[in-house]
Amino acid sequence: MPDLLVAGSLHTLDPARPAAAAVLIRDGRFERVGTREECERAAQGDLRFIELGEGCAVPGLIDAHGHPLLHARTLTEVRLAGATSEKECVERVARFASILPEGGWVRGSGWDQNLWAMRDFPGASLLSAATPRHPVALSRIDAHALWCNDNALRAAGIVASTPDPPGGRIVRRDDGMPTGVLIDTAMDLVLRAVPGPSARQCEEMLLRSLHALAAAGLTAVHDASAGPEVLDAYARLAERDELPLRVYAMINGQGAELDDQMRAWRERRSIGSLCVRSVKLFA
């Protein structure tokens, strides 16, 4: 592989040398940072050039708190970001549901009641009336709340007597009936009822997200809460050297498999561009 010389305006983020005119890259690693002449002299054999012109280069950008699988889902689900009312959200969901087979789950994300006039959590009634033939589960913009219709609550077996799980809350009316909004770990009551992707589909979804992140200029992402199926998919991709950027994955600390996952990754820690050495805990 020939050496690569990148010439132009480079920001190093090194206080001792914050700027440079060129870098020499050999076998994927920086060999020399300095002037163009210095880098050319340090080259060995063939030399390939990238001229930045009026552009500039910066060190690789890292997303320190991401959720690639959730990101991939948002690319194929109903988008609720920017909706200014519960009614607008329901209208978007109804249009989306109209093209899905009856009984299929409708997933979506991005709603934020703080953008609405009343700023109250939504409920299941309007959503259920607009989607009578589909279960619906919609993630809040921060992924800490799930808005569901009656079909989704029914599929999860959630009724007035269902207790709040540790670390979560079922939002209820004054009479104790669930409103349709689930907080934090209570979301899992419904999410467990949603058919999950196959192993291959999980890989495809992760790759869809990771390639989009790489295209945006990221060179690494920290997946802040990866369950066993996601960790397994990352491992398979890493073993085949198919990860388009580096992934630092945190084990989901809520799963029943936590001890097994921690034990397994203490032994492996890293595979190619994948590193797993921490746990995401929820207060």
Coordinates of C-alpha atoms in Angstrom, one line a residue:
M1 CA 0.0 0.0 0.0
P2 CA 1.5 3.4 -1.0
D3 CA 2.0 6.1 1.6
L4 CA -0.7 8.8 1.6
L5 CA 0.1 12.5 1.9
V6 CA -2.7 14.8 2.9
A7 CA -1.8 18.4 2.2
G8 CA -3.7 21.6 3.1
S9 CA -5.1 23.1 6.3
L10 CA -5.0 20.5 9.2
H11 CA -6.2 21.1 12.7
T12 CA -4.4 18.6 15.0
L13 CA -5.9 19.5 18.4
D14 CA -2.3 19.1 19.7
P15 CA -1.5 22.2 21.9
A16 CA 2.1 21.8 21.0
R17 CA 1.4 22.0 17.3
P18 CA -2.3 23.0 16.7
A19 CA -1.9 23.3 12.9
A20 CA 0.0 21.6 10.2
A21 CA 0.3 21.8 6.4
A22 CA 0.5 18.1 5.7
V23 CA 0.4 14.6 7.2
L24 CA 1.9 11.4 6.0
I25 CA -0.1 8.2 6.6
R26 CA 1.4 4.7 6.3
D27 CA -0.5 1.5 6.8
G28 CA -3.4 3.4 8.3
R29 CA -1.3 5.2 10.9
F30 CA 0.0 8.7 11.1
E31 CA 3.8 8.6 10.3
R32 CA 4.6 12.3 10.2
V33 CA 2.8 15.6 10.9
G34 CA 4.4 18.8 9.7
T35 CA 5.2 20.7 6.5
R36 CA 4.6 19.2 3.0
E37 CA 8.4 19.0 2.4
E38 CA 9.0 17.1 5.7
C39 CA 6.2 14.6 4.9
E40 CA 7.5 14.1 1.3
R41 CA 11.0 13.4 2.6
A42 CA 9.7 10.9 5.1
A43 CA 7.7 9.0 2.4
Q44 CA 8.8 5.5 1.3
G45 CA 8.3 4.3 -2.3
D46 CA 5.1 5.3 -4.1
L47 CA 3.2 8.3 -2.7
R48 CA -0.5 9.1 -3.1
F49 CA -1.8 12.6 -2.6
I50 CA -5.0 14.1 -1.3
E51 CA -5.1 17.9 -1.9
L52 CA -7.5 19.6 0.5
G53 CA -7.6 22.8 -1.5
E54 CA -9.8 25.3 0.5
G55 CA -11.0 22.5 2.8
C56 CA -9.5 21.4 6.1
A57 CA -9.0 18.1 8.0
V58 CA -9.7 17.5 11.6
P59 CA -9.1 14.4 13.9
G60 CA -11.8 11.8 13.7
L61 CA -15.1 12.7 15.3
I62 CA -16.6 10.4 17.9
D63 CA -20.2 10.2 19.0
A64 CA -19.7 9.5 22.7
H65 CA -23.4 8.5 23.4
G66 CA -25.2 6.9 20.6
H67 CA -27.8 4.2 19.9
P68 CA -27.1 2.9 16.3
L69 CA -29.9 0.3 16.4
L70 CA -32.5 2.9 17.4
H71 CA -31.1 5.3 14.8
A72 CA -31.5 2.6 12.2
R73 CA -35.1 2.1 13.2
T74 CA -35.9 5.8 12.9
L75 CA -34.9 5.6 9.2
T76 CA -37.7 3.1 8.6
E77 CA -40.4 4.2 11.1
V78 CA -42.8 7.1 11.4
R79 CA -41.1 10.3 12.4
L80 CA -42.7 12.5 15.0
A81 CA -40.0 15.0 15.6
G82 CA -41.2 18.6 15.3
A83 CA -44.9 17.7 15.7
T84 CA -46.6 20.5 17.6
S85 CA -49.6 18.6 19.0
E86 CA -50.8 15.2 20.0
K87 CA -53.3 15.4 17.1
E88 CA -50.5 16.0 14.6
C89 CA -48.6 13.0 15.9
V90 CA -51.7 10.8 15.6
E91 CA -52.3 12.0 12.0
R92 CA -48.7 11.0 11.0
V93 CA -49.1 7.6 12.7
A94 CA -52.5 7.0 11.0
R95 CA -51.0 7.7 7.5
F96 CA -48.0 5.5 8.2
A97 CA -50.3 2.6 9.5
S98 CA -52.5 2.8 6.4
I99 CA -49.8 1.3 4.3
L100 CA -48.9 -1.6 6.7
P101 CA -50.5 -5.0 6.8
E102 CA -53.3 -5.3 9.4
G103 CA -51.9 -6.4 12.8
G104 CA -48.4 -5.3 12.1
W105 CA -46.6 -3.2 14.7
V106 CA -46.3 0.5 14.1
R107 CA -43.1 1.9 15.5
G108 CA -42.1 5.6 15.7
S109 CA -40.1 8.1 17.6
G110 CA -39.4 11.8 18.2
W111 CA -42.5 13.1 20.0
D112 CA -42.0 15.7 22.6
Q113 CA -45.0 17.0 24.6
N114 CA -43.0 20.1 25.6
L115 CA -43.6 21.4 22.1
W116 CA -47.3 21.1 22.5
A117 CA -49.7 23.8 23.9
M118 CA -50.7 21.9 27.1
R119 CA -47.3 20.1 27.5
D120 CA -49.1 17.1 29.0
F121 CA -48.2 13.5 28.3
P122 CA -50.4 12.1 25.5
G123 CA -52.9 9.2 26.0
A124 CA -54.0 6.1 24.3
S125 CA -57.5 7.2 23.3
L126 CA -56.8 9.4 20.2
L127 CA -54.1 7.0 19.1
S128 CA -56.3 3.9 19.5
A129 CA -59.2 5.5 17.6
A130 CA -56.9 6.3 14.7
T131 CA -55.2 2.8 14.6
P132 CA -57.8 0.2 15.5
R133 CA -56.1 -2.6 13.5
H134 CA -52.5 -2.1 14.6
P135 CA -50.5 -2.2 17.9
V136 CA -48.6 1.1 18.2
A137 CA -45.5 1.9 20.2
L138 CA -43.9 5.4 19.9
S139 CA -40.6 6.4 21.6
R140 CA -40.3 9.9 23.1
I141 CA -37.5 12.0 21.7
D142 CA -35.2 11.1 24.6
A143 CA -36.1 7.3 24.4
H144 CA -37.2 7.4 28.1
A145 CA -40.9 7.1 27.5
L146 CA -43.1 5.0 25.2
W147 CA -46.6 6.1 24.0
C148 CA -48.8 3.1 23.2
N149 CA -52.3 2.5 21.9
D150 CA -54.7 0.0 23.5
N151 CA -53.7 -2.8 21.1
A152 CA -50.1 -2.5 22.3
L153 CA -51.1 -2.4 26.0
R154 CA -53.3 -5.5 25.4
A155 CA -50.5 -7.3 23.6
A156 CA -48.2 -6.7 26.6
G157 CA -51.0 -7.7 29.2
I158 CA -50.9 -4.3 30.9
V159 CA -54.0 -3.6 33.0
A160 CA -54.8 -1.5 36.0
S161 CA -53.4 -4.1 38.4
T162 CA -50.1 -4.4 36.6
P163 CA -47.4 -3.2 39.0
D164 CA -44.8 -0.6 38.1
P165 CA -41.5 -2.5 37.5
P166 CA -38.4 -1.5 39.4
G167 CA -36.9 1.6 37.8
G168 CA -40.0 2.4 35.7
R169 CA -43.5 3.7 35.9
I170 CA -46.8 3.1 34.2
V171 CA -48.5 6.5 33.9
R172 CA -52.1 6.1 35.2
R173 CA -55.3 8.0 35.3
D174 CA -57.0 8.8 38.6
D175 CA -58.9 5.5 38.5
G176 CA -55.7 3.5 38.1
M177 CA -56.1 2.6 34.4
P178 CA -52.9 3.0 32.3
T179 CA -52.9 6.2 30.1
G180 CA -50.8 4.6 27.4
V181 CA -47.4 6.1 28.4
L182 CA -44.7 4.0 30.0
I183 CA -41.6 5.4 31.6
D184 CA -38.1 3.9 31.5
T185 CA -38.0 0.2 32.4
A186 CA -41.8 0.0 32.1
M187 CA -41.3 0.4 28.4
D188 CA -39.9 -3.1 28.3
L189 CA -43.3 -4.5 29.1
V190 CA -44.4 -3.5 25.6
L191 CA -41.1 -3.7 23.8
R192 CA -40.8 -7.4 24.8
A193 CA -44.1 -8.0 22.9
V194 CA -42.8 -6.5 19.7
P195 CA -41.3 -9.0 17.3
G196 CA -37.6 -8.5 17.2
P197 CA -35.4 -8.5 14.1
S198 CA -33.7 -11.7 13.1
A199 CA -29.9 -12.0 13.6
R200 CA -29.3 -11.0 10.0
Q201 CA -31.8 -8.1 10.2
C202 CA -30.0 -6.8 13.3
E203 CA -26.7 -6.8 11.4
E204 CA -28.3 -5.0 8.4
M205 CA -29.9 -2.4 10.7
L206 CA -26.6 -1.7 12.5
L207 CA -24.7 -1.4 9.2
R208 CA -27.3 1.0 7.9
S209 CA -26.8 3.3 10.9
L210 CA -23.0 2.9 11.0
H211 CA -22.6 3.7 7.3
A212 CA -24.7 6.8 7.7
L213 CA -22.6 7.9 10.7
A214 CA -19.4 7.3 8.7
A215 CA -20.8 9.3 5.8
A216 CA -21.4 12.2 8.2
G217 CA -17.8 12.2 9.2
L218 CA -17.8 10.1 12.4
T219 CA -14.9 7.6 12.9
A220 CA -16.2 6.0 16.1
V221 CA -19.4 5.7 18.1
H222 CA -20.1 4.7 21.7
D223 CA -23.2 2.5 21.8
A224 CA -24.7 3.4 25.2
S225 CA -26.7 0.3 26.0
A226 CA -26.3 -2.8 23.8
G227 CA -28.3 -5.9 24.6
P228 CA -27.1 -9.4 23.9
E229 CA -28.5 -9.6 20.4
V230 CA -26.9 -6.3 19.5
L231 CA -23.5 -7.3 21.0
D232 CA -23.7 -10.6 19.1
A233 CA -24.4 -8.8 15.9
Y234 CA -21.5 -6.4 16.5
A235 CA -19.2 -9.3 17.2
R236 CA -20.2 -11.1 13.9
L237 CA -19.6 -7.9 11.9
A238 CA -16.3 -7.3 13.6
E239 CA -15.1 -10.8 13.0
R240 CA -15.9 -10.3 9.3
D241 CA -14.2 -6.9 9.4
E242 CA -17.4 -5.2 8.2
L243 CA -17.7 -2.4 10.7
P244 CA -17.2 0.9 8.8
L245 CA -16.0 2.7 12.0
R246 CA -14.9 1.8 15.5
V247 CA -17.6 0.8 18.0
Y248 CA -17.3 1.1 21.8
A249 CA -20.3 -0.8 23.1
M250 CA -21.7 -0.7 26.7
I251 CA -23.5 -3.8 28.0
N252 CA -27.1 -3.0 28.9
G253 CA -27.2 -3.2 32.7
Q254 CA -30.9 -4.0 32.9
G255 CA -30.9 -7.4 31.2
A256 CA -31.2 -10.7 33.1
E257 CA -28.2 -11.8 31.1
L258 CA -25.9 -9.1 32.6
D259 CA -23.7 -11.5 34.6
D260 CA -23.2 -13.8 31.6
Q261 CA -22.5 -10.9 29.3
M262 CA -19.9 -9.3 31.7
R263 CA -18.2 -12.7 32.1
A264 CA -18.0 -13.3 28.3
W265 CA -16.7 -9.8 27.5
R266 CA -14.1 -9.8 30.3
E267 CA -12.5 -12.6 28.3
R268 CA -12.9 -11.1 24.8
R269 CA -12.9 -7.3 25.4
S270 CA -12.3 -6.5 21.8
I271 CA -12.7 -7.9 18.3
G272 CA -11.2 -5.9 15.5
S273 CA -12.9 -2.5 15.5
L274 CA -15.2 -3.5 18.4
C275 CA -14.5 -2.9 22.0
V276 CA -16.7 -3.9 25.0
R277 CA -15.5 -3.0 28.5
S278 CA -18.3 -1.1 30.3
V279 CA -21.9 -1.4 31.5
K280 CA -24.7 1.1 31.0
L281 CA -26.5 1.4 34.4
F282 CA -29.8 3.3 34.9
A283 CA -30.4 5.3 38.0

